Amino acid sequence: MNTLSTLALAALALLCLASCTDNTKTAEGGTGKAGMHGGDSHIQATPFSTADVSADSFVALASSETGLEFDNNVSNPQVLLDQIAAQAGLASGDFDNDGDLDIYVAGIEQPNRLYRNEGGFRFSDATAGAGADLALDGEYCSGAMFVDVDGDGSLDLYVFTRGSGNRLFMGDGSGGFTDESEARGASVGNTCVTVAAIDIERDGDLDLYVANNRMGRESMASQMDTDIQGSFRIDQNTGRYIMTGEAAEYYYFDELNKARVRPDDDQLLINDGTGHFDNGIADAGMDHIGWTLMALAGDYNEDGYTDLYLSGDMETQDYYYINNGHGKFTDHSRTMLRRTPYFSMGADHGDLDGDGLLDIFVGDMAAADYKDGKIQSGDMYQYRQELISFMPQQNMRNCLFLNRGFGWMSEVAELAGVKASEWTWSCRIADLNCSSTPELFATNGYTMRFSVDVDAMNEAAAMSAAGASDEELQQHALSFGTLPRQDVLFTADTPLHYKKPADNWGITGESISCGTSIQDYDGDGDLDIITNRTNDLLGVWRNDKQCGNRLTIDLRQPGSNWQAVGARLKAYAGTKVIASEVTLARGYSSAESARVHIGTGEQTSLTRLEIIWPDGKLQVERDLPCGSHYVISRRDDLEAWAPPAQQGIYTREDFAWQRKEADTLAQEFEEEPLLPWQRSTLGGGLGIADFDLDGRLDVYFAGAAGQTGRLYMGADGGFAASSLMEGSIPADVEEMGVLCFDANGDDRPDMLVTGGGNEAGGDTTLYRNWLVLNTEEGMQSGWISTSEVSSGSACSADIDRDGDLDVFIAGRLKPHRYLSPVPSELLLNEGNLNFVDGAGSLPAGGISGCISDACFADLDNDGWQDLLTCDEYGPVRLFRNVDGKLQEGIDIAPHGIWTSLTVADTDNDGDLDIVAGNQGLNTKYKADNEHAMTLFAGEFNGDGKRHLVEAKQKGEQEFLPGRGRSCSGYAMPQRVAERFPRWHDFANASFSDIYGDPQEIQEHYYATELASMLLVNDGKGGFSAEQLPLAAQYSIAFGCAAGDLNNDGDIDLLQVDNYYATQPETGRWNAGYGQLLDGKGSGGFSAVEPGRSGIFLFTDGRGVQAFDSDGDGLLEVLVSVSYASPVMLRRNAQEQSGTGLSVNLVGRDGNRWAVGSRATLELDSGELLLREQQAGSGYLSSSLAPLHFGIPQGSSPVKLTVRWADGTEATVTEFDDSGKVTVLQF
């Protein structure tokens, strides 16, 4: 051990700022003691030792090199058979106060071990001399944590056990420990997996959240039916089953009234300030049932109080407890997370995207290999009701939660490429190459291969049914051996673009790894890895990679929590910001020291470091060079830190009406068992017009089948519900698109409402499209045509320039025949409400498909309104209008799952660009030109029924089945289940083996582009495609409003998103909140995070329109929503960069609102701003509001040029201060 005096060591550390060539322990690889930094007595710095980077890899170290001789051997079959008992973790901490991090390793059947770090990556076994019973020989242990519970300045050791209470060993600071578990109230948790240290009420001491499980789950489940006989009652009010009597201690009923084995309750040990504890979990509001495997503590909503994420295994959900202050918590998992893993394992947090917020990575068991995935996929129908009903919805894969502000999370594991990391235990976020973009690391392997082999479990079920004994069943399970796996590493050059490095950075070899510690164990400033492996020696990897710049930090403050557990740090290095929090429990059954590691990449120093101490005081340090370990002590007289204000750009107003979608899940999946997503919740839209001609804009929201839509009339300060539309449209109609236009030339806005969905059953008249005439006597309704196609979008323009408005109605779907094309119709207005079939103005053969959106716009600048459409599993297509005739369609974007179209001049170059909504990049579906997302349809099963088959393209004509053996077998028993009874057989079969030659299948659909796109118009009829910012790809897009939302002269976008009604096994697409995209004028956009925008629309957005509802010169945004109330978003007045100009175009009779006209505003700066009046845009929606221009601060309008729909022009050169202009067509 290093025996230098503190004074001599401090002087030596100062010399090391220039040179690190001494032969002390620090030079050998330990962190050592610290010297003063730059004359600041509260900061001490010790330079790192020189790293060996010759291997540019992690290097595995043998036990003979490190002295870590621990082998976690397990031989007891009952332990191996238990689902989680055969895994254990470890803890890091400086228990002897010499500056180096030591470790304590938990043994399952082996005695625990305490190892002292001697420097140079050498450890010595200090167990025997550290105190009686520290090894806990004979106990089953799962993990441990070094934590000072009594505030005496010495680390104590809390050990988690199975079968007996946890053990608390009080440290004396010099390496000795004494067991005081019983006396301090810490001998709790007979099946503890992990413990989180958290000061829940900010009283200065550390409380302990004890996460428990239960041993013997499988045996209890087998005898549950017998045990619960006569031990439950039914709540007459709710219909819920409630367990009673002694059985309630061991079993419970879930929300589906299924009887379940009850895990042991978690406990929250409240510290009285002296290291004595009482359980306060009920008082804290966290009295729940959960198979908790990880308790992760962090301040996720940035309010200064530490929150808790609890990962729940099996059927019990994850909990997201937000700390309300004063020790009270509320679970917000249903709203702020919305989806979580099903078998949640370990978890960790870190700043993945450099926005200064803590993100969360939670593991599950999901195979990355195609064949393994098919073998392990299980019987999904066994979990189907849980996947449908449980909230938050559980997904059988990893989840990566991106913090969007104030703790609201978007789950983006699919987008980031990290959904699958095999049989995962620990999940860690750590900057292993010190680039400032952290890596993700997951330990892997399992003691029971039987548990991941569906065929093996089916064989066991058959044996049990045949009367096999418990011993025979156990021997059968054990006979399959173990499932060793390589630990998984994900790295990213840019945030959220993760991939697996080809060589796994040297972390190779298969094992059964569980707990992990990722710390700098040799004092060179980069992070090394130690894993606790079952039936193996510890896995030890020294980091010899060529890493970026870095520093490490220990915080020190007076009081019980002297390590400042719960403190938050924000490090600024150039343009980068890196958030950290002092957190002990991380990964799985493991805990780290309070040391913080920060990688800065090419930046050589921190320009600013913000430390928010646990009591909410702020300390700022500046100009900290990289290359050292710092000990930073708390300054005196600090000011209070102010949490970020939650006042966003927008405020939200909800309407007092909801669109209530019919529950068609059972019917839809009975008709088409392999349907990718439901078709009944695609609507509905909204329409905006001044229906009562009082000068105020009104709005209509389309109603779902079983309810009528709702009309709101503009009123002072908002909107008032109106009965004017009652009875106009039958309630059984699934209202989809809402088109406001003047149908009969009476200068009053009328309304076309399309009938769609698939709820009509045999009454196909419900798919007809309703024309509601706005007359002086009231609303009068009828059918605009006799077409009985399930429709969606509708749009209007004077395509033949005869002075009245024609209508295009897009055919959306054929009920219960997914992707079967349906015809669209063009209706030419001949006047006097005479709409005739316009097939002669369409291309030969008409326009058909599954058109998700359509709009008219002059896209080639010739003065004629062209038609733009997009298809599901089809292209974005432009039909040019030549003298009133629509030409053959031109594909201007590849096949995608296109959802919506919006046109606007996004780059201010005088032509209209296109924003095309798509499925996004955050689903299980992936596609590019070589690997199309593919769907086949045809008769496969010998029953004469059309079936759907999803596929993944590998080569030109080579495919892999997209769905697993379970779902496919239930859908096509003759084709799949009977021919491939074993999951292994299905996994090893080719697509052709299962379904036949793909070239001979009747129907073939594909998509090669899934990103929402900006299609930039070159002014010559060509378009180039650019992906919208990554934040716009987190969820499926629906409506998109384009307008100058901040009055800076540039077009902005607000995209609404989410889709609840996906196939249950896939998981809902609900990571969006409504994405604000700030226009940059050149056509580019930057994403505004919800925490800044104030937009948190986590329900299913559909239609959207931007309009100035109150005449204040700012655009409001109106959103129609599925399953919930419509929303008005009002921009705060201070959030603008100029003023608004409202332009009211008054056309001639027949086209009073000048649909198809365009206005170009010239500013005194020479800039030209273009707007076009449309009827039909924003997904199933329309608006006849005046055109809006933003006038940047310091600019003024000088000329407005209007090109009317018939090609004539008008000019305005005089503008007053009203912010309004009316232009009449003569």
PDB file of C-alpha atoms in Angstrom, residues 291-411:
ATOM      1  CA  TRP A 291     -40.998  -8.393  -9.675  1.00  0.00           C
ATOM      2  CA  THR A 292     -38.457  -5.620  -9.320  1.00  0.00           C
ATOM      3  CA  LEU A 293     -35.017  -6.376 -10.742  1.00  0.00           C
ATOM      4  CA  MET A 294     -33.554  -2.872 -10.784  1.00  0.00           C
ATOM      5  CA  ALA A 295     -34.129   0.381  -8.928  1.00  0.00           C
ATOM      6  CA  LEU A 296     -32.510   3.270 -10.758  1.00  0.00           C
ATOM      7  CA  ALA A 297     -32.379   6.645  -9.018  1.00  0.00           C
ATOM      8  CA  GLY A 298     -32.042   9.923 -10.916  1.00  0.00           C
ATOM      9  CA  ASP A 299     -33.600  13.353 -11.269  1.00  0.00           C
ATOM     10  CA  TYR A 300     -35.282  12.795 -14.612  1.00  0.00           C
ATOM     11  CA  ASN A 301     -37.675  15.737 -14.582  1.00  0.00           C
ATOM     12  CA  GLU A 302     -35.056  18.254 -13.415  1.00  0.00           C
ATOM     13  CA  ASP A 303     -36.949  19.552 -10.414  1.00  0.00           C
ATOM     14  CA  GLY A 304     -34.162  18.915  -7.916  1.00  0.00           C
ATOM     15  CA  TYR A 305     -35.663  15.765  -6.383  1.00  0.00           C
ATOM     16  CA  THR A 306     -34.460  12.260  -7.158  1.00  0.00           C
ATOM     17  CA  ASP A 307     -36.929  10.007  -8.979  1.00  0.00           C
ATOM     18  CA  LEU A 308     -36.978   6.219  -9.316  1.00  0.00           C
ATOM     19  CA  TYR A 309     -37.253   3.907 -12.303  1.00  0.00           C
ATOM     20  CA  LEU A 310     -38.177   0.366 -11.274  1.00  0.00           C
ATOM     21  CA  SER A 311     -37.749  -2.413 -13.826  1.00  0.00           C
ATOM     22  CA  GLY A 312     -40.412  -5.093 -13.386  1.00  0.00           C
ATOM     23  CA  ASP A 313     -39.916  -8.622 -14.630  1.00  0.00           C
ATOM     24  CA  MET A 314     -42.573 -10.826 -16.175  1.00  0.00           C
ATOM     25  CA  GLU A 315     -46.167  -9.607 -16.081  1.00  0.00           C
ATOM     26  CA  THR A 316     -45.555  -6.795 -13.608  1.00  0.00           C
ATOM     27  CA  GLN A 317     -44.971  -3.424 -15.155  1.00  0.00           C
ATOM     28  CA  ASP A 318     -42.084  -1.011 -14.850  1.00  0.00           C
ATOM     29  CA  TYR A 319     -42.777   1.959 -12.603  1.00  0.00           C
ATOM     30  CA  TYR A 320     -41.634   5.521 -13.192  1.00  0.00           C
ATOM     31  CA  TYR A 321     -41.915   7.209  -9.838  1.00  0.00           C
ATOM     32  CA  ILE A 322     -41.575  10.967  -9.988  1.00  0.00           C
ATOM     33  CA  ASN A 323     -40.607  12.488  -6.664  1.00  0.00           C
ATOM     34  CA  ASN A 324     -43.152  15.119  -5.666  1.00  0.00           C
ATOM     35  CA  GLY A 325     -40.907  16.410  -2.898  1.00  0.00           C
ATOM     36  CA  HIS A 326     -41.007  15.675   0.831  1.00  0.00           C
ATOM     37  CA  GLY A 327     -40.705  11.945   0.220  1.00  0.00           C
ATOM     38  CA  LYS A 328     -43.869  11.421  -1.844  1.00  0.00           C
ATOM     39  CA  PHE A 329     -43.908   9.758  -5.274  1.00  0.00           C
ATOM     40  CA  THR A 330     -46.372   9.355  -8.131  1.00  0.00           C
ATOM     41  CA  ASP A 331     -46.103   6.729 -10.861  1.00  0.00           C
ATOM     42  CA  HIS A 332     -46.182   8.364 -14.318  1.00  0.00           C
ATOM     43  CA  SER A 333     -45.282   5.314 -16.409  1.00  0.00           C
ATOM     44  CA  ARG A 334     -48.562   5.317 -18.337  1.00  0.00           C
ATOM     45  CA  THR A 335     -48.151   8.841 -19.612  1.00  0.00           C
ATOM     46  CA  MET A 336     -44.442   9.680 -19.518  1.00  0.00           C
ATOM     47  CA  LEU A 337     -43.134   6.284 -20.738  1.00  0.00           C
ATOM     48  CA  ARG A 338     -46.138   4.538 -22.377  1.00  0.00           C
ATOM     49  CA  ARG A 339     -44.180   1.407 -23.310  1.00  0.00           C
ATOM     50  CA  THR A 340     -41.548  -0.585 -21.428  1.00  0.00           C
ATOM     51  CA  PRO A 341     -39.846  -3.972 -21.677  1.00  0.00           C
ATOM     52  CA  TYR A 342     -41.851  -7.054 -20.733  1.00  0.00           C
ATOM     53  CA  PHE A 343     -39.079  -8.908 -18.934  1.00  0.00           C
ATOM     54  CA  SER A 344     -37.282  -5.821 -17.648  1.00  0.00           C
ATOM     55  CA  MET A 345     -33.839  -6.564 -16.318  1.00  0.00           C
ATOM     56  CA  GLY A 346     -31.004  -4.181 -15.494  1.00  0.00           C
ATOM     57  CA  ALA A 347     -31.022  -0.467 -16.219  1.00  0.00           C
ATOM     58  CA  ASP A 348     -28.764   2.554 -16.298  1.00  0.00           C
ATOM     59  CA  HIS A 349     -28.940   6.210 -17.191  1.00  0.00           C
ATOM     60  CA  GLY A 350     -26.721   8.702 -18.967  1.00  0.00           C
ATOM     61  CA  ASP A 351     -26.837  11.539 -21.470  1.00  0.00           C
ATOM     62  CA  LEU A 352     -27.023   9.787 -24.839  1.00  0.00           C
ATOM     63  CA  ASP A 353     -27.570  12.773 -27.104  1.00  0.00           C
ATOM     64  CA  GLY A 354     -25.652  15.545 -25.347  1.00  0.00           C
ATOM     65  CA  ASP A 355     -28.694  17.639 -24.420  1.00  0.00           C
ATOM     66  CA  GLY A 356     -27.954  17.778 -20.713  1.00  0.00           C
ATOM     67  CA  LEU A 357     -30.761  15.374 -19.759  1.00  0.00           C
ATOM     68  CA  LEU A 358     -30.600  11.868 -18.338  1.00  0.00           C
ATOM     69  CA  ASP A 359     -31.793   9.106 -20.662  1.00  0.00           C
ATOM     70  CA  ILE A 360     -32.500   5.518 -19.553  1.00  0.00           C
ATOM     71  CA  PHE A 361     -31.493   2.139 -21.012  1.00  0.00           C
ATOM     72  CA  VAL A 362     -33.453  -0.920 -19.801  1.00  0.00           C
ATOM     73  CA  GLY A 363     -32.682  -4.468 -20.860  1.00  0.00           C
ATOM     74  CA  ASP A 364     -34.884  -7.394 -21.831  1.00  0.00           C
ATOM     75  CA  MET A 365     -34.222 -10.756 -23.447  1.00  0.00           C
ATOM     76  CA  ALA A 366     -34.254 -10.401 -27.216  1.00  0.00           C
ATOM     77  CA  ALA A 367     -32.094 -12.341 -29.643  1.00  0.00           C
ATOM     78  CA  ALA A 368     -30.236 -10.357 -32.277  1.00  0.00           C
ATOM     79  CA  ASP A 369     -29.723 -13.376 -34.548  1.00  0.00           C
ATOM     80  CA  TYR A 370     -32.592 -14.256 -36.895  1.00  0.00           C
ATOM     81  CA  LYS A 371     -32.702 -17.972 -36.090  1.00  0.00           C
ATOM     82  CA  ASP A 372     -32.293 -17.510 -32.353  1.00  0.00           C
ATOM     83  CA  GLY A 373     -35.093 -14.976 -32.445  1.00  0.00           C
ATOM     84  CA  LYS A 374     -37.434 -17.416 -34.131  1.00  0.00           C
ATOM     85  CA  ILE A 375     -36.507 -20.265 -31.759  1.00  0.00           C
ATOM     86  CA  GLN A 376     -36.942 -18.119 -28.647  1.00  0.00           C
ATOM     87  CA  SER A 377     -40.010 -16.155 -29.742  1.00  0.00           C
ATOM     88  CA  GLY A 378     -42.405 -18.225 -27.654  1.00  0.00           C
ATOM     89  CA  ASP A 379     -46.141 -18.578 -27.909  1.00  0.00           C
ATOM     90  CA  MET A 380     -47.188 -14.963 -28.363  1.00  0.00           C
ATOM     91  CA  TYR A 381     -50.867 -15.791 -27.870  1.00  0.00           C
ATOM     92  CA  GLN A 382     -49.984 -16.733 -24.308  1.00  0.00           C
ATOM     93  CA  TYR A 383     -49.174 -13.067 -23.710  1.00  0.00           C
ATOM     94  CA  ARG A 384     -51.645 -11.501 -26.143  1.00  0.00           C
ATOM     95  CA  GLN A 385     -54.146 -10.121 -23.649  1.00  0.00           C
ATOM     96  CA  GLU A 386     -51.389  -8.655 -21.521  1.00  0.00           C
ATOM     97  CA  LEU A 387     -49.845  -6.990 -24.562  1.00  0.00           C
ATOM     98  CA  ILE A 388     -53.230  -5.527 -25.454  1.00  0.00           C
ATOM     99  CA  SER A 389     -54.416  -4.471 -22.009  1.00  0.00           C
ATOM    100  CA  PHE A 390     -51.492  -3.639 -19.773  1.00  0.00           C
ATOM    101  CA  MET A 391     -50.484  -0.010 -19.427  1.00  0.00           C
ATOM    102  CA  PRO A 392     -47.780   0.952 -20.021  1.00  0.00           C
ATOM    103  CA  GLN A 393     -47.638  -1.554 -22.838  1.00  0.00           C
ATOM    104  CA  GLN A 394     -44.881  -4.113 -22.419  1.00  0.00           C
ATOM    105  CA  ASN A 395     -42.573  -5.041 -25.307  1.00  0.00           C
ATOM    106  CA  MET A 396     -40.327  -8.087 -25.407  1.00  0.00           C
ATOM    107  CA  ARG A 397     -37.130  -6.213 -26.167  1.00  0.00           C
ATOM    108  CA  ASN A 398     -34.802  -3.581 -24.768  1.00  0.00           C
ATOM    109  CA  CYS A 399     -36.108  -0.065 -24.323  1.00  0.00           C
ATOM    110  CA  LEU A 400     -34.117   3.122 -24.703  1.00  0.00           C
ATOM    111  CA  PHE A 401     -35.825   6.131 -23.191  1.00  0.00           C
ATOM    112  CA  LEU A 402     -34.783   9.469 -24.597  1.00  0.00           C
ATOM    113  CA  ASN A 403     -35.551  12.328 -22.218  1.00  0.00           C
ATOM    114  CA  ARG A 404     -37.403  14.999 -24.186  1.00  0.00           C
ATOM    115  CA  GLY A 405     -37.570  17.434 -21.278  1.00  0.00           C
ATOM    116  CA  PHE A 406     -38.967  17.401 -17.742  1.00  0.00           C
ATOM    117  CA  GLY A 407     -38.775  13.619 -17.638  1.00  0.00           C
ATOM    118  CA  TRP A 408     -41.090  12.944 -20.593  1.00  0.00           C
ATOM    119  CA  MET A 409     -39.552  10.028 -22.474  1.00  0.00           C
ATOM    120  CA  SER A 410     -39.568   8.826 -26.075  1.00  0.00           C
ATOM    121  CA  GLU A 411     -38.732   5.152 -26.394  1.00  0.00           C
TER     122      GLU A 411
END
